[in-house]
Amino acid sequence: MTFPGIPASTPEQQRAVDVLLLGAALLTWMISMGSPVFATGAYSPPLPGGGILLLGLLFGWAANGWAVYANPFFLYAAWRLCMGKIPRKSIVLMLLFAATFPLLNGIPGVKLGHGVQAVSWGWGAFMWLWSLVLLTAATAARRSIIGVRGALVLGLLLVSSFVAAVTLHGRQWRAAGDEDREVLLPPGMIFTTSDLCPVALISPPPPDVPGGEPLVLDIDARVLKPAGAGPALALPGGFTEAHADGSAWIAYADRDDSLMIRQAAQPGTLVLQVKAQGDGAVLRLLKGEPRRLLYQQRLASVDNGLSRPRSLCPLMARPPNAGLRFEYGRVLLRAMGQGMPFALDKPLARAETARQRCPIGSADIDGIAGLRSLDGRQVIAAGRMGGMSGFCSASYVVLAGGLARSGDTPQRPVVYVLDRKSLRPLARFEGQRSCPPAICAPGPQATLGGVRLEGASAVIETARGEYVATLIGPP
């Protein structure tokens, strides 16, 4: 490329230009291999270019990642230039594959074809595009299409693009909150195509009653099950719109199981209220009679970029994550007086034997999935608790199970002890995985006849003998 009044480059200058451009192309390509390419809105760190290259060469086609196949032609063209030759077909194929970059809709997930879409772009993608431009320019210089002045113009354009990228990053970084910075603009990301959340996240206060209290749900169905493609809000602790029936609920959580108890609401009971507000919503904790506001969080509907569904920020995790932000969900659950852990490390105050049958019912109550009757109360026993045998004593309700049957994988027998008056969990006992052959031998399952509670141990009585489970400590 020549300009009026400027002499054409000499062959020596031409050779220096293509070598310089080739070196710059290889340097920027190597930098791109070690830099993050894009973020998906997950909390895990973005993959560097090298990781995307290895994954993309094998499975890039599953996410329309045809651009990754430009890399082999880039390396071949660079090798041809290093050998003093002029690449032609390899440069054309490199540029054709690179032109499909806008079609990229993610990286393959667990299953082929189920991509995880990019919502933010990083320096790895930026430097990779630079490397392709520089290699193309080096080829043009080798063919005397551009000279020193053309290389200088290209350099100015690249510097201008760098300044523009830094400016865009700074503008989004200043506008983003801490959560969006962590998820959408992690280290190495330049900009995001998602909307930034305009609402600040407010931490819920600690609960008034540390030991937990019943909760009434006042949920706007338009928020949990919106019409059309609008964003939906998930609730912590397994609560859904089905639990917003005017009853009060209290939930307990163990490592593998959970127990939710339904009871009649009393005046002044704590209320979790979620109401639609424009295209967003508002979440409130209310208590007392008349109700007083304990906590409020406004929610805004934001676009996640590309074809991803919208989210209610700042509570909902960005795709591909589902549900509430993990840490916020835990804090909100505590503020709601819910999700209290089982008392796992305290021996029982009274030694009793539970032989009275208190089975968990088998029919759903009021159409609520899993809501069953237990000793005259209504509970949702999730996990293994729902299939356990129930026994009652004067003070306790005991749920026992986990004995292996013929062909089953051996598992630890478990005993849950609940306070009979309130159904509040008191303790969990766990047996050894290798139970006595007389009890867990092949054949029909051993029939449970009762449980003897002896403070720090529980003796499971079966038709084949006894099995001892011991009190376990906190996780």
Coordinates of C-alpha atoms in Angstrom, one line a residue:
M1 CA 0.0 0.0 0.0
T2 CA 1.5 3.4 -1.1
F3 CA 0.5 7.0 -0.5
P4 CA 0.9 10.0 -2.8
G5 CA 4.3 11.7 -2.1
I6 CA 5.6 8.8 0.0
P7 CA 8.2 6.6 -1.7
A8 CA 7.4 2.8 -1.8
S9 CA 9.1 0.6 0.8
T10 CA 12.4 -1.0 -0.2
P11 CA 12.6 -4.9 -0.2
E12 CA 14.6 -4.7 3.1
Q13 CA 11.9 -2.6 4.7
Q14 CA 9.2 -4.9 3.4
R15 CA 11.0 -7.9 4.9
A16 CA 11.3 -6.2 8.3
V17 CA 7.6 -5.3 8.3
D18 CA 6.3 -8.8 7.7
V19 CA 8.7 -10.2 10.3
L20 CA 7.6 -7.7 12.8
L21 CA 3.9 -8.3 12.1
L22 CA 4.5 -12.1 12.2
G23 CA 6.2 -11.8 15.6
A24 CA 3.4 -9.6 16.9
A25 CA 0.8 -12.1 15.7
L26 CA 2.4 -15.1 17.4
L27 CA 2.9 -13.1 20.6
T28 CA -0.7 -12.0 20.8
W29 CA -1.9 -15.5 20.0
M30 CA 0.1 -16.9 22.8
I31 CA -1.2 -14.2 25.2
S32 CA -4.8 -15.1 24.1
M33 CA -4.1 -18.8 25.0
G34 CA -3.4 -17.8 28.6
S35 CA -6.2 -15.2 29.0
P36 CA -9.9 -15.7 29.8
V37 CA -12.0 -15.8 26.7
F38 CA -15.6 -15.4 28.0
A39 CA -17.7 -15.8 31.1
T40 CA -21.0 -17.7 31.3
G41 CA -22.4 -16.1 34.4
A42 CA -21.3 -19.0 36.6
Y43 CA -19.3 -18.5 39.7
S44 CA -16.5 -20.8 38.4
P45 CA -13.5 -19.0 36.8
P46 CA -13.7 -18.4 33.0
L47 CA -11.6 -20.8 30.9
P48 CA -8.4 -19.4 29.3
G49 CA -8.0 -19.5 25.6
G50 CA -5.9 -22.7 25.8
G51 CA -8.7 -24.6 27.5
I52 CA -11.3 -23.3 25.0
L53 CA -9.0 -24.4 22.2
L54 CA -8.6 -28.0 23.5
L55 CA -12.3 -28.3 24.3
G56 CA -13.4 -26.6 21.1
L57 CA -11.3 -28.7 18.7
L58 CA -13.1 -31.8 20.0
F59 CA -16.6 -30.4 20.6
G60 CA -16.8 -26.9 19.2
W61 CA -19.2 -27.9 16.6
A62 CA -21.8 -28.7 19.3
A63 CA -22.1 -25.1 20.2
N64 CA -21.5 -23.5 16.8
G65 CA -17.9 -22.9 17.8
W66 CA -16.6 -23.2 14.3
A67 CA -14.3 -20.2 14.9
V68 CA -12.0 -22.5 17.0
Y69 CA -11.0 -24.3 13.8
A70 CA -9.3 -21.2 12.6
N71 CA -6.4 -21.9 14.9
P72 CA -4.9 -24.9 13.1
F73 CA -4.8 -22.8 9.9
F74 CA -3.4 -19.8 11.8
L75 CA -0.5 -22.0 13.0
Y76 CA 0.0 -23.5 9.6
A77 CA 0.1 -20.1 7.9
A78 CA 2.5 -18.8 10.6
W79 CA 4.8 -21.7 9.9
R80 CA 4.7 -21.0 6.2
L81 CA 5.7 -17.4 6.8
C82 CA 8.5 -18.5 9.1
M83 CA 9.8 -20.8 6.3
G84 CA 9.9 -17.8 3.9
K85 CA 6.8 -18.8 1.9
I86 CA 3.5 -17.1 1.3
P87 CA 0.4 -18.8 2.7
R88 CA -2.8 -18.5 0.6
K89 CA -5.4 -21.1 1.2
S90 CA -4.6 -21.4 4.9
I91 CA -5.1 -17.6 5.4
V92 CA -8.4 -17.8 3.5
L93 CA -9.7 -20.8 5.6
M94 CA -8.5 -19.1 8.8
L95 CA -10.6 -16.0 8.0
L96 CA -13.6 -18.0 6.9
F97 CA -13.7 -20.0 10.2
A98 CA -13.0 -16.8 12.2
A99 CA -16.0 -15.1 10.5
T100 CA -18.3 -17.6 12.2
F101 CA -17.3 -16.2 15.6
P102 CA -20.7 -14.4 16.1
L103 CA -22.5 -17.7 15.7
L104 CA -20.9 -19.0 18.9
N105 CA -23.6 -19.8 21.5
G106 CA -21.5 -21.3 24.2
I107 CA -19.3 -24.2 25.2
P108 CA -20.5 -27.8 25.4
G109 CA -21.9 -28.6 28.8
V110 CA -22.3 -32.0 30.4
K111 CA -24.2 -33.3 27.4
L112 CA -23.0 -32.6 23.8
G113 CA -25.0 -29.9 22.2
H114 CA -26.1 -28.3 25.4
G115 CA -24.0 -25.2 25.4
V116 CA -23.4 -22.7 28.2
Q117 CA -23.7 -19.3 26.6
A118 CA -21.2 -16.5 26.9
V119 CA -22.5 -13.4 28.6
S120 CA -19.2 -11.6 29.0
W121 CA -16.1 -11.3 26.8
G122 CA -12.5 -11.2 27.9
W123 CA -9.0 -10.3 26.8
G124 CA -8.5 -13.8 25.5
A125 CA -11.0 -13.2 22.7
F126 CA -9.8 -9.7 22.1
M127 CA -6.1 -10.7 21.7
W128 CA -7.1 -13.7 19.6
L129 CA -8.8 -11.4 17.1
W130 CA -5.7 -9.2 17.1
S131 CA -3.5 -12.2 16.3
L132 CA -5.6 -13.1 13.2
V133 CA -5.5 -9.5 12.0
L134 CA -1.8 -9.3 12.5
L135 CA -1.1 -12.5 10.7
T136 CA -3.2 -11.5 7.8
A137 CA -1.3 -8.2 7.7
A138 CA 2.0 -10.1 7.8
T139 CA 0.9 -12.1 4.8
A140 CA -0.1 -8.9 3.0
A141 CA 3.3 -7.4 3.8
R142 CA 5.1 -10.5 2.5
R143 CA 3.1 -10.1 -0.8
S144 CA 4.0 -6.3 -0.9
I145 CA 0.4 -5.3 -0.5
I146 CA 1.1 -3.1 2.5
G147 CA 4.3 -1.5 3.6
V148 CA 5.7 0.5 6.6
R149 CA 2.9 3.1 6.5
G150 CA 0.2 0.5 6.3
A151 CA 1.7 -1.3 9.3
L152 CA 1.7 2.0 11.2
V153 CA -1.9 2.6 10.4
L154 CA -2.8 -0.9 11.5
G155 CA -0.9 -0.3 14.7
L156 CA -2.9 2.9 15.4
L157 CA -6.2 1.1 14.8
L158 CA -5.2 -1.7 17.2
V159 CA -4.2 0.8 19.9
S160 CA -7.5 2.7 19.4
S161 CA -9.4 -0.6 19.8
F162 CA -7.4 -1.3 23.0
V163 CA -8.3 2.2 24.4
A164 CA -12.0 1.7 23.5
A165 CA -12.0 -1.7 25.2
V166 CA -10.4 -0.3 28.4
T167 CA -12.9 2.6 28.4
L168 CA -15.9 0.3 28.0
H169 CA -14.6 -1.9 30.8
G170 CA -14.2 1.1 33.1
R171 CA -17.7 2.4 32.4
Q172 CA -19.4 -1.0 33.1
W173 CA -17.2 -1.6 36.1
R174 CA -18.2 1.7 37.7
A175 CA -21.9 1.0 37.0
A176 CA -21.8 -2.6 38.3
G177 CA -22.5 -3.7 41.9
D178 CA -20.4 -6.2 43.7
E179 CA -22.5 -9.2 42.6
D180 CA -22.3 -8.2 38.9
R181 CA -18.6 -7.6 39.2
E182 CA -18.1 -11.0 40.6
V183 CA -20.3 -12.9 38.1
L184 CA -20.3 -10.8 34.9
L185 CA -17.0 -8.9 35.1
P186 CA -14.6 -11.3 36.8
P187 CA -10.8 -10.8 36.3
G188 CA -9.9 -10.9 32.6
M189 CA -13.4 -9.8 31.3
I190 CA -13.6 -6.6 29.3
F191 CA -17.4 -6.2 28.9
T192 CA -20.7 -8.0 29.4
T193 CA -23.7 -8.2 27.0
S194 CA -26.0 -8.7 30.0
D195 CA -27.9 -5.9 31.7
L196 CA -26.2 -4.7 34.9
C197 CA -28.5 -4.8 37.9
P198 CA -29.8 -1.4 38.9
V199 CA -30.7 -2.6 42.4
A200 CA -28.4 -3.0 45.3
L201 CA -28.5 -6.2 47.3
I202 CA -29.5 -5.6 51.0
S203 CA -28.6 -8.3 53.5
P204 CA -31.5 -9.6 55.6
P205 CA -31.3 -9.1 59.3
P206 CA -30.7 -11.9 61.7
P207 CA -33.8 -13.7 62.9
D208 CA -35.7 -12.5 66.0
V209 CA -36.0 -16.0 67.2
P210 CA -32.6 -17.8 66.7
G211 CA -34.3 -21.2 67.3
G212 CA -36.6 -20.8 64.4
E213 CA -40.3 -19.8 64.1
P214 CA -43.2 -20.6 61.8
L215 CA -43.6 -18.7 58.5
V216 CA -46.6 -17.7 56.5
L217 CA -46.0 -17.3 52.7
D218 CA -47.8 -14.5 50.8
I219 CA -46.6 -15.1 47.3
D220 CA -47.8 -13.5 44.1
A221 CA -48.2 -16.3 41.6
R222 CA -47.1 -14.0 38.8
V223 CA -43.7 -13.9 40.3
L224 CA -43.1 -17.6 40.9
K225 CA -45.0 -18.7 37.7
P226 CA -45.0 -15.8 35.3
A227 CA -47.0 -15.8 32.1
G228 CA -45.0 -15.9 29.0
A229 CA -41.2 -15.8 29.1
G230 CA -40.8 -13.4 32.0
P231 CA -38.3 -14.1 34.8
A232 CA -39.4 -16.2 37.8
L233 CA -38.2 -16.1 41.4
A234 CA -37.1 -19.2 43.3
L235 CA -37.5 -19.4 47.0
P236 CA -35.1 -20.9 49.5
G237 CA -35.7 -24.0 51.5
G238 CA -37.8 -25.8 48.9
F239 CA -40.8 -23.4 49.4
T240 CA -43.1 -22.9 46.4
E241 CA -46.4 -21.2 45.6
A242 CA -48.1 -24.4 46.9
H243 CA -47.0 -23.5 50.4
A244 CA -48.7 -20.1 50.2
D245 CA -52.0 -21.5 51.5
G246 CA -52.4 -19.3 54.6
S247 CA -50.8 -21.9 56.8
A248 CA -47.6 -21.4 58.8
W249 CA -44.6 -23.6 58.0
I250 CA -41.4 -24.4 59.8
A251 CA -38.5 -26.2 58.1
Y252 CA -35.5 -28.2 59.4
A253 CA -32.6 -29.3 57.2
D254 CA -30.1 -32.2 57.6
R255 CA -27.3 -33.2 55.4
D256 CA -29.4 -35.6 53.4
D257 CA -33.0 -34.9 54.5
S258 CA -35.4 -32.2 55.4
L259 CA -38.6 -31.9 57.4
M260 CA -41.3 -29.2 56.9
I261 CA -44.1 -28.9 59.4
R262 CA -47.5 -27.3 58.6
Q263 CA -49.5 -25.7 61.3
A264 CA -52.3 -23.1 61.8
A265 CA -51.1 -19.5 61.5
Q266 CA -51.3 -17.4 64.5
P267 CA -51.8 -13.5 64.7
G268 CA -48.4 -11.8 64.3
T269 CA -46.7 -14.8 62.6
L270 CA -43.7 -13.9 60.5
V271 CA -44.7 -13.4 56.8
L272 CA -42.6 -13.7 53.7
Q273 CA -44.4 -11.5 51.1
V274 CA -43.4 -11.5 47.4
K275 CA -45.4 -9.2 45.1
A276 CA -45.0 -8.3 41.5
Q277 CA -44.1 -4.7 40.9
G278 CA -43.9 -3.5 37.3
D279 CA -41.7 -6.0 35.4
G280 CA -39.9 -6.7 38.7
A281 CA -41.0 -7.6 42.2
V282 CA -40.5 -6.7 45.8
L283 CA -39.7 -9.1 48.7
R284 CA -40.6 -8.3 52.3
L285 CA -40.4 -9.9 55.7
L286 CA -43.3 -8.7 57.9
K287 CA -44.2 -9.5 61.5
G288 CA -46.5 -8.6 64.3
E289 CA -50.1 -7.4 64.6
P290 CA -50.4 -4.9 62.9
R291 CA -47.6 -6.0 60.6
R292 CA -44.3 -4.2 60.8
L293 CA -41.6 -4.3 58.1
L294 CA -38.5 -6.2 59.1
Y295 CA -36.8 -6.4 55.7
Q296 CA -37.4 -5.3 52.1
Q297 CA -35.6 -6.1 48.8
R298 CA -36.6 -4.6 45.5
L299 CA -36.0 -6.9 42.4
A300 CA -35.5 -5.7 38.9
S301 CA -35.9 -7.7 35.6
V302 CA -32.7 -7.8 33.6
D303 CA -31.7 -9.2 30.3
N304 CA -28.9 -11.8 30.5
G305 CA -27.7 -11.2 27.0
L306 CA -28.0 -13.3 23.8
S307 CA -31.0 -15.6 24.0
R308 CA -30.8 -16.3 27.7
P309 CA -34.0 -15.8 29.8
R310 CA -34.3 -12.8 32.0
S311 CA -33.4 -12.8 35.6
L312 CA -34.8 -11.1 38.7
C313 CA -31.7 -9.3 40.1
P314 CA -30.0 -9.0 42.5
L315 CA -31.4 -12.3 44.0
M316 CA -31.4 -14.7 41.2
A317 CA -28.2 -16.2 40.0
R318 CA -27.3 -15.5 36.3
P319 CA -27.7 -18.4 33.9
P320 CA -26.6 -21.2 33.8
N321 CA -27.1 -21.2 37.6
A322 CA -30.6 -21.7 38.8
G323 CA -32.4 -20.4 41.9
L324 CA -31.2 -17.8 44.3
R325 CA -27.7 -16.8 44.8
F326 CA -26.3 -19.5 47.1
E327 CA -25.0 -17.3 49.9
Y328 CA -28.0 -15.0 49.8
G329 CA -30.4 -18.0 49.9
R330 CA -28.8 -19.2 53.1
V331 CA -28.9 -15.8 54.8
L332 CA -32.6 -15.3 53.7
L333 CA -33.5 -18.7 55.0
R334 CA -32.1 -17.9 58.4
A335 CA -33.8 -14.5 58.4
M336 CA -37.0 -16.3 57.7
G337 CA -36.4 -18.5 60.8
Q338 CA -36.2 -21.6 58.5
G339 CA -33.8 -24.3 57.6
M340 CA -32.6 -24.8 61.2
P341 CA -30.2 -27.7 61.6
F342 CA -31.1 -30.9 63.4
A343 CA -29.7 -31.1 67.0
L344 CA -27.1 -33.7 66.2
D345 CA -24.7 -33.6 69.2
K346 CA -26.9 -33.6 72.3
P347 CA -27.9 -37.0 73.9
L348 CA -31.6 -37.4 74.5
A349 CA -32.8 -36.2 77.9
R350 CA -35.0 -39.3 78.5
A351 CA -34.4 -42.9 77.7
E352 CA -37.6 -44.4 76.2
T353 CA -38.7 -47.2 74.0
A354 CA -40.8 -46.3 70.9
R355 CA -42.9 -49.3 69.7
Q356 CA -46.2 -47.6 69.0
R357 CA -46.7 -47.5 65.3
C358 CA -46.8 -43.9 64.0
P359 CA -46.4 -44.3 60.2
I360 CA -46.1 -41.4 57.8
G361 CA -49.2 -41.3 55.6
S362 CA -49.1 -42.3 51.9
A363 CA -51.6 -39.8 50.4
D364 CA -50.9 -36.1 49.6
I365 CA -52.9 -33.6 51.7
D366 CA -54.7 -30.7 50.0
G367 CA -52.9 -31.5 46.7
I368 CA -49.5 -30.4 48.1
A369 CA -46.8 -32.8 46.9
G370 CA -45.3 -34.8 49.7
L371 CA -47.6 -33.4 52.5
R372 CA -48.5 -36.3 54.7
S373 CA -49.9 -37.1 58.1
L374 CA -47.5 -38.0 61.0
D375 CA -48.9 -38.6 64.5
G376 CA -51.8 -36.3 63.8
R377 CA -49.7 -33.4 62.3
Q378 CA -49.0 -32.6 58.7
V379 CA -45.4 -32.8 57.5
I380 CA -43.3 -33.0 54.3
A381 CA -40.5 -35.4 55.0
A382 CA -38.0 -35.1 52.1
G383 CA -35.2 -37.5 51.3
R384 CA -35.0 -40.9 53.0
M385 CA -37.2 -39.7 55.9
G386 CA -40.3 -40.1 53.7
G387 CA -39.9 -43.8 53.4
M388 CA -38.9 -44.6 57.0
S389 CA -40.9 -46.6 59.6
G390 CA -42.5 -44.4 62.3
F391 CA -42.7 -45.2 66.0
C392 CA -43.9 -43.2 69.0
S393 CA -43.1 -43.1 72.7
A394 CA -44.4 -40.8 75.4
S395 CA -41.9 -38.0 74.4
Y396 CA -40.7 -38.9 71.0
V397 CA -41.6 -39.6 67.4
V398 CA -38.9 -41.9 65.9
L399 CA -38.3 -42.4 62.2
A400 CA -36.0 -45.4 61.4
G401 CA -34.9 -47.0 58.2
G402 CA -32.0 -47.7 55.9
L403 CA -31.6 -51.4 56.4
A404 CA -30.3 -53.1 53.2
R405 CA -32.4 -55.7 51.4
S406 CA -31.3 -58.5 49.1
G407 CA -29.5 -56.9 46.1
D408 CA -29.4 -53.5 47.6
T409 CA -26.2 -51.5 48.1
P410 CA -25.4 -51.5 51.8
Q411 CA -26.2 -48.2 53.4
R412 CA -26.1 -46.8 56.9
P413 CA -29.2 -47.4 59.0
V414 CA -30.5 -44.0 60.3
V415 CA -32.7 -43.0 63.2
Y416 CA -34.3 -39.6 63.5
V417 CA -35.8 -38.6 66.8
L418 CA -38.5 -35.8 66.9
D419 CA -40.1 -34.1 69.9
R420 CA -43.6 -35.6 70.0
K421 CA -45.3 -32.4 71.0
S422 CA -43.8 -30.1 68.4
L423 CA -42.2 -32.5 65.9
R424 CA -39.0 -30.5 66.3
P425 CA -36.0 -32.7 65.4
L426 CA -33.9 -33.6 68.4
A427 CA -31.2 -36.0 67.3
R428 CA -30.0 -38.3 64.5
F429 CA -28.4 -41.7 65.1
E430 CA -26.4 -43.5 62.4
G431 CA -25.3 -47.2 62.2
Q432 CA -22.3 -48.7 60.6
R433 CA -22.5 -49.4 56.9
S434 CA -21.6 -53.1 57.5
C435 CA -24.6 -54.2 59.6
P436 CA -24.8 -57.7 61.1
P437 CA -25.4 -60.5 58.5
A438 CA -28.4 -61.8 60.5
I439 CA -30.2 -58.5 59.9
C440 CA -29.0 -57.5 56.4
A441 CA -28.5 -60.9 54.9
P442 CA -30.1 -61.5 51.4
G443 CA -33.8 -62.2 51.6
P444 CA -36.8 -60.2 52.6
Q445 CA -36.2 -57.0 54.4
A446 CA -35.9 -57.2 58.2
T447 CA -39.2 -56.0 59.8
L448 CA -38.7 -53.2 62.3
G449 CA -40.5 -53.6 65.6
G450 CA -39.4 -50.5 67.5
V451 CA -36.4 -48.4 68.7
R452 CA -34.9 -48.2 72.2
L453 CA -33.5 -44.7 72.8
E454 CA -30.7 -44.7 75.4
G455 CA -29.4 -41.2 75.4
A456 CA -26.4 -41.4 73.0
S457 CA -27.5 -44.5 71.2
A458 CA -30.5 -46.0 69.5
V459 CA -31.1 -49.7 69.4
I460 CA -33.2 -50.7 66.3
E461 CA -35.3 -53.8 67.1
T462 CA -36.0 -56.1 64.1
A463 CA -37.5 -59.5 63.6
R464 CA -33.9 -60.8 63.1
G465 CA -32.3 -59.1 66.0
E466 CA -31.0 -55.8 67.2
Y467 CA -28.8 -53.2 65.6
V468 CA -27.2 -50.3 67.4
A469 CA -26.9 -46.8 65.9
T470 CA -24.9 -44.0 67.6
L471 CA -25.5 -40.3 68.0
I472 CA -23.6 -38.3 65.3
G473 CA -22.0 -35.0 65.8
P474 CA -22.5 -31.8 63.7
P475 CA -21.4 -31.8 60.1

